[in-house]
CSV table of C-alpha atoms in Angstrom, one decimal:
chain,number,residue,atom,x,y,z
A,1,THR,CA,14.6,-66.1,-35.9
A,2,GLN,CA,11.7,-68.4,-35.6
A,3,LEU,CA,11.8,-70.7,-32.6
A,4,LEU,CA,8.8,-72.8,-33.8
A,5,GLU,CA,8.8,-74.0,-37.6
A,6,GLN,CA,5.7,-75.4,-39.1
A,7,SER,CA,5.4,-77.6,-42.1
A,8,PRO,CA,3.9,-77.6,-44.5
A,9,GLN,CA,3.5,-73.9,-45.1
A,10,PHE,CA,0.6,-74.3,-47.5
A,11,LEU,CA,-1.7,-77.2,-47.8
A,12,SER,CA,-4.7,-77.6,-50.3
A,13,ILE,CA,-6.7,-80.9,-50.1
A,14,GLN,CA,-10.0,-82.2,-51.1
A,15,GLU,CA,-12.8,-82.5,-48.6
A,16,GLY,CA,-12.8,-85.9,-46.9
A,17,GLU,CA,-8.9,-86.3,-47.0
A,18,ASN,CA,-6.7,-86.6,-43.9
A,19,LEU,CA,-3.8,-84.3,-43.0
A,20,THR,CA,-1.2,-83.6,-40.5
A,21,VAL,CA,0.5,-80.4,-39.6
A,22,TYR,CA,3.9,-80.3,-37.7
A,23,CYS,CA,5.3,-77.8,-35.4
A,24,ASN,CA,9.0,-78.3,-34.5
A,25,SER,CA,11.6,-76.5,-32.2
A,26,SER,CA,15.0,-77.1,-30.8
A,27,SER,CA,13.6,-75.3,-27.6
A,28,VAL,CA,11.5,-77.0,-24.7
A,29,PHE,CA,8.2,-75.3,-23.8
A,30,SER,CA,6.1,-75.7,-20.7
A,31,SER,CA,3.0,-75.8,-22.9
A,32,LEU,CA,2.0,-75.7,-26.5
A,33,GLN,CA,-1.1,-74.3,-28.0
A,34,TRP,CA,-2.8,-74.6,-31.4
A,35,TYR,CA,-4.8,-71.8,-32.9
A,36,ARG,CA,-6.8,-71.3,-36.0
A,37,GLN,CA,-7.1,-67.8,-37.7
A,38,GLU,CA,-9.6,-66.9,-40.3
A,39,PRO,CA,-9.2,-63.9,-42.6
A,40,GLY,CA,-10.0,-60.6,-40.9
A,41,GLU,CA,-10.1,-62.2,-37.4
A,42,GLY,CA,-7.7,-62.9,-34.6
A,43,PRO,CA,-6.4,-66.4,-33.8
A,44,VAL,CA,-8.8,-68.6,-31.8
A,45,LEU,CA,-7.3,-71.1,-29.3
A,46,LEU,CA,-8.2,-74.7,-30.2
A,47,VAL,CA,-6.1,-76.6,-27.5
A,48,THR,CA,-3.5,-76.5,-25.0
A,49,VAL,CA,-1.1,-79.4,-24.4
A,50,VAL,CA,1.0,-79.5,-21.3
A,51,THR,CA,2.5,-83.0,-20.7
A,52,GLY,CA,5.1,-84.6,-22.8
A,53,GLY,CA,3.5,-87.2,-24.9
A,54,GLU,CA,0.0,-85.9,-24.3
A,55,VAL,CA,-2.6,-86.4,-26.9
A,56,LYS,CA,-5.9,-84.5,-27.0
A,57,LYS,CA,-8.8,-84.8,-29.3
A,58,LEU,CA,-11.3,-82.3,-30.4
A,59,LYS,CA,-13.9,-83.9,-32.7
A,60,ARG,CA,-11.9,-84.7,-35.9
A,61,LEU,CA,-8.8,-82.8,-34.7
A,62,THR,CA,-6.0,-84.8,-32.8
A,63,PHE,CA,-3.2,-83.0,-31.2
A,64,GLN,CA,-0.1,-84.5,-29.8
A,65,PHE,CA,2.8,-83.0,-27.7
A,66,GLY,CA,6.3,-84.6,-28.1
A,67,ASP,CA,7.7,-86.6,-25.3
A,68,ALA,CA,10.5,-84.0,-24.9
A,69,ARG,CA,8.0,-81.0,-25.2
A,70,LYS,CA,9.8,-79.6,-28.2
A,71,ASP,CA,7.3,-80.4,-31.0
A,72,SER,CA,3.7,-81.0,-31.7
A,73,SER,CA,1.5,-82.3,-34.4
A,74,LEU,CA,-2.1,-81.6,-35.4
A,75,HIS,CA,-4.0,-84.3,-37.4
A,76,ILE,CA,-7.2,-83.6,-39.0
A,77,THR,CA,-9.5,-86.5,-40.1
A,78,ALA,CA,-11.9,-86.2,-43.0
A,79,ALA,CA,-11.2,-82.5,-43.6
A,80,GLN,CA,-14.2,-80.3,-44.3
A,81,PRO,CA,-14.4,-76.8,-46.0
A,82,GLY,CA,-15.0,-75.2,-42.6
A,83,ASP,CA,-11.6,-76.4,-41.5
A,84,THR,CA,-10.0,-73.9,-43.9
A,85,GLY,CA,-7.8,-71.3,-42.2
A,86,LEU,CA,-4.4,-70.5,-40.8
A,87,TYR,CA,-3.2,-73.0,-38.2
A,88,LEU,CA,-0.7,-71.6,-35.7
A,89,CYS,CA,1.3,-73.4,-33.0
A,90,ALA,CA,2.6,-71.4,-30.0
A,91,GLY,CA,5.0,-72.6,-27.3
A,92,PHE,CA,5.0,-70.9,-24.0
A,93,GLY,CA,8.3,-70.3,-22.2
A,94,ASN,CA,8.4,-66.7,-20.6
A,95,GLN,CA,6.2,-65.6,-23.4
A,96,PHE,CA,4.3,-67.1,-26.2
A,97,TYR,CA,6.5,-67.9,-29.4
A,98,PHE,CA,4.3,-68.5,-32.5
A,99,GLY,CA,5.0,-70.8,-35.3
A,100,THR,CA,5.4,-69.8,-38.9
A,101,GLY,CA,2.0,-71.0,-39.7
A,102,THR,CA,0.2,-73.4,-42.0
A,103,SER,CA,-2.5,-72.2,-44.4
A,104,LEU,CA,-5.1,-74.9,-45.0
A,105,THR,CA,-7.5,-74.8,-48.0
A,106,VAL,CA,-10.2,-77.6,-48.1
A,107,ILE,CA,-11.7,-77.8,-51.5
A,108,PRO,CA,-15.5,-79.0,-51.5
B,1,LYS,CA,-19.1,-61.9,-21.9
B,2,ALA,CA,-18.0,-59.4,-24.6
B,3,GLY,CA,-14.8,-60.4,-26.4
B,4,VAL,CA,-11.6,-58.4,-26.9
B,5,THR,CA,-12.2,-55.2,-28.9
B,6,GLN,CA,-9.6,-53.2,-30.8
B,7,THR,CA,-10.1,-49.8,-32.3
B,8,PRO,CA,-9.5,-48.7,-35.0
B,9,ARG,CA,-9.9,-51.8,-37.2
B,10,TYR,CA,-8.2,-50.2,-40.2
B,11,LEU,CA,-5.6,-47.2,-40.2
B,12,ILE,CA,-3.6,-45.7,-43.0
B,13,LYS,CA,-0.7,-43.5,-42.0
B,14,THR,CA,2.3,-41.8,-43.7
B,15,ARG,CA,5.9,-42.5,-42.9
B,16,GLY,CA,7.2,-40.4,-40.0
B,17,GLN,CA,3.9,-40.0,-38.3
B,18,GLN,CA,2.9,-41.8,-35.0
B,19,VAL,CA,-0.1,-44.0,-34.3
B,20,THR,CA,-1.9,-45.1,-31.1
B,21,LEU,CA,-4.0,-48.3,-31.1
B,22,SER,CA,-6.5,-49.3,-28.5
B,23,CYS,CA,-7.5,-52.6,-26.9
B,24,SER,CA,-10.2,-53.5,-24.4
B,25,PRO,CA,-9.7,-56.8,-22.8
B,26,ILE,CA,-12.4,-59.2,-21.7
B,27,SER,CA,-14.0,-58.2,-18.4
B,28,GLY,CA,-11.9,-59.4,-15.5
B,29,HIS,CA,-8.8,-60.1,-17.5
B,30,ARG,CA,-5.9,-58.1,-16.0
B,31,SER,CA,-3.3,-59.3,-18.7
B,32,VAL,CA,-3.0,-57.8,-22.2
B,33,SER,CA,-0.4,-58.7,-24.8
B,34,TRP,CA,0.4,-57.2,-28.1
B,35,TYR,CA,1.5,-58.9,-31.2
B,36,GLN,CA,2.5,-57.8,-34.7
B,37,GLN,CA,1.5,-60.2,-37.6
B,38,THR,CA,3.1,-59.9,-41.1
B,39,PRO,CA,3.3,-62.4,-43.8
B,40,GLY,CA,7.1,-62.5,-43.8
B,41,GLN,CA,7.6,-62.7,-40.0
B,42,GLY,CA,4.4,-64.2,-38.8
B,43,LEU,CA,3.1,-63.4,-35.3
B,44,GLN,CA,5.6,-61.6,-33.2
B,45,PHE,CA,5.3,-60.8,-29.4
B,46,LEU,CA,5.6,-57.1,-28.7
B,47,PHE,CA,4.8,-56.8,-25.0
B,48,GLU,CA,2.7,-57.8,-22.2
B,49,TYR,CA,1.0,-55.7,-19.5
B,50,PHE,CA,-0.4,-56.9,-16.2
B,51,SER,CA,-2.0,-54.5,-13.6
B,52,GLU,CA,-0.7,-51.5,-15.4
B,53,THR,CA,3.0,-52.8,-15.5
B,54,GLN,CA,4.9,-54.1,-18.3
B,55,ARG,CA,5.8,-57.7,-17.5
B,56,ASN,CA,7.6,-58.8,-20.6
B,57,LYS,CA,8.9,-57.3,-23.9
B,58,GLY,CA,9.7,-58.6,-27.3
B,59,ASN,CA,12.5,-57.7,-29.6
B,60,PHE,CA,11.2,-54.6,-31.1
B,61,PRO,CA,12.7,-51.0,-31.2
B,62,GLY,CA,11.9,-48.4,-28.6
B,63,ARG,CA,9.6,-46.7,-31.3
B,64,PHE,CA,7.0,-49.3,-30.0
B,65,SER,CA,5.6,-48.5,-26.6
B,66,GLY,CA,2.5,-49.3,-24.7
B,67,ARG,CA,0.7,-48.8,-21.4
B,68,GLN,CA,-2.2,-50.2,-19.6
B,69,PHE,CA,-4.8,-48.3,-17.5
B,70,SER,CA,-6.5,-49.2,-14.2
B,71,ASN,CA,-9.5,-50.6,-16.0
B,72,SER,CA,-7.1,-52.9,-17.8
B,73,ARG,CA,-7.6,-51.2,-21.2
B,74,SER,CA,-4.3,-50.9,-23.1
B,75,GLU,CA,-2.9,-48.7,-25.8
B,76,MET,CA,0.1,-49.3,-28.1
B,77,ASN,CA,1.9,-46.5,-29.6
B,78,VAL,CA,4.3,-46.5,-32.7
B,79,SER,CA,6.4,-43.4,-33.3
B,80,THR,CA,8.2,-42.3,-36.5
B,81,LEU,CA,6.3,-44.8,-38.6
B,82,GLU,CA,8.3,-46.8,-41.2
B,83,LEU,CA,7.0,-48.7,-44.2
B,84,GLY,CA,7.9,-52.0,-42.4
B,85,ASP,CA,5.6,-51.3,-39.6
B,86,SER,CA,2.7,-52.1,-42.0
B,87,ALA,CA,1.1,-55.1,-40.3
B,88,LEU,CA,-1.9,-56.5,-38.5
B,89,TYR,CA,-1.6,-55.6,-34.8
B,90,LEU,CA,-3.3,-58.0,-32.5
B,91,CYS,CA,-4.2,-57.7,-28.9
B,92,ALA,CA,-4.9,-60.7,-26.5
B,93,SER,CA,-6.3,-60.7,-23.0
B,94,SER,CA,-5.5,-63.7,-20.9
B,95,THR,CA,-6.5,-65.6,-17.9
B,96,LEU,CA,-5.0,-68.7,-16.2
B,97,ALA,CA,-6.8,-72.0,-16.7
B,98,ALA,CA,-6.1,-75.5,-15.5
B,99,GLY,CA,-4.1,-76.1,-18.7
B,100,GLY,CA,-2.1,-72.9,-18.3
B,101,LYS,CA,-2.4,-69.4,-19.7
B,102,VAL,CA,-5.2,-69.0,-22.1
B,103,GLN,CA,-5.2,-66.0,-24.6
B,104,TYR,CA,-8.2,-64.5,-26.3
B,105,PHE,CA,-7.4,-62.3,-29.3
B,106,GLY,CA,-9.1,-59.4,-30.6
B,107,PRO,CA,-9.8,-58.9,-34.5
B,108,GLY,CA,-6.8,-56.8,-34.9
B,109,THR,CA,-5.9,-53.3,-36.3
B,110,ARG,CA,-4.7,-53.4,-39.8
B,111,LEU,CA,-2.1,-50.6,-40.2
B,112,THR,CA,-0.9,-49.4,-43.5
B,113,VAL,CA,2.1,-47.1,-43.6
B,114,THR,CA,2.5,-45.2,-47.0
């Protein structure tokens, strides 16, 4: 049973396009994190959001935490090949629960 | 600071055998968590250790066990290996920051059970 569902599962886009990845749950989390994982490596933390409705920007990446702290979105503007990777959301309750993952491929 | 290191990086074992994986956290981090990552189930939490005590445990059978030493290094053991135990095993050391708990992952140990 996955507490966090991500959509889409796979995404292949051209360089320069915009995209949004969604992370949804029926559970409330005290915080939510987004990670990017590249082949052969462990996930790397991108951002932590804590407050409902919070929006954080990291260069071309915009992260939003839902008002009820049950869901989150990651928006990438003008995607670049370097953005390619597996994006994972993780909600923290008494432990970290990871989402199902979104595999992003940005084609030059 | 050196990152989280995991050894070995790759391992091939036979069904029924046991295996021990090792994790060295970032210096100063006292919390170490273990995860199993598979294509079908994604990243699943195994357990967390803090100051040599297991603080939290995921929903895995008793064949999966771990321990932490006084220097915060941690080991994970899987006994009586099954084919379904083939996975990437990730270790993460963590610390508290202003925004909450921050995890730093190692590169993982790729375990193949034949």
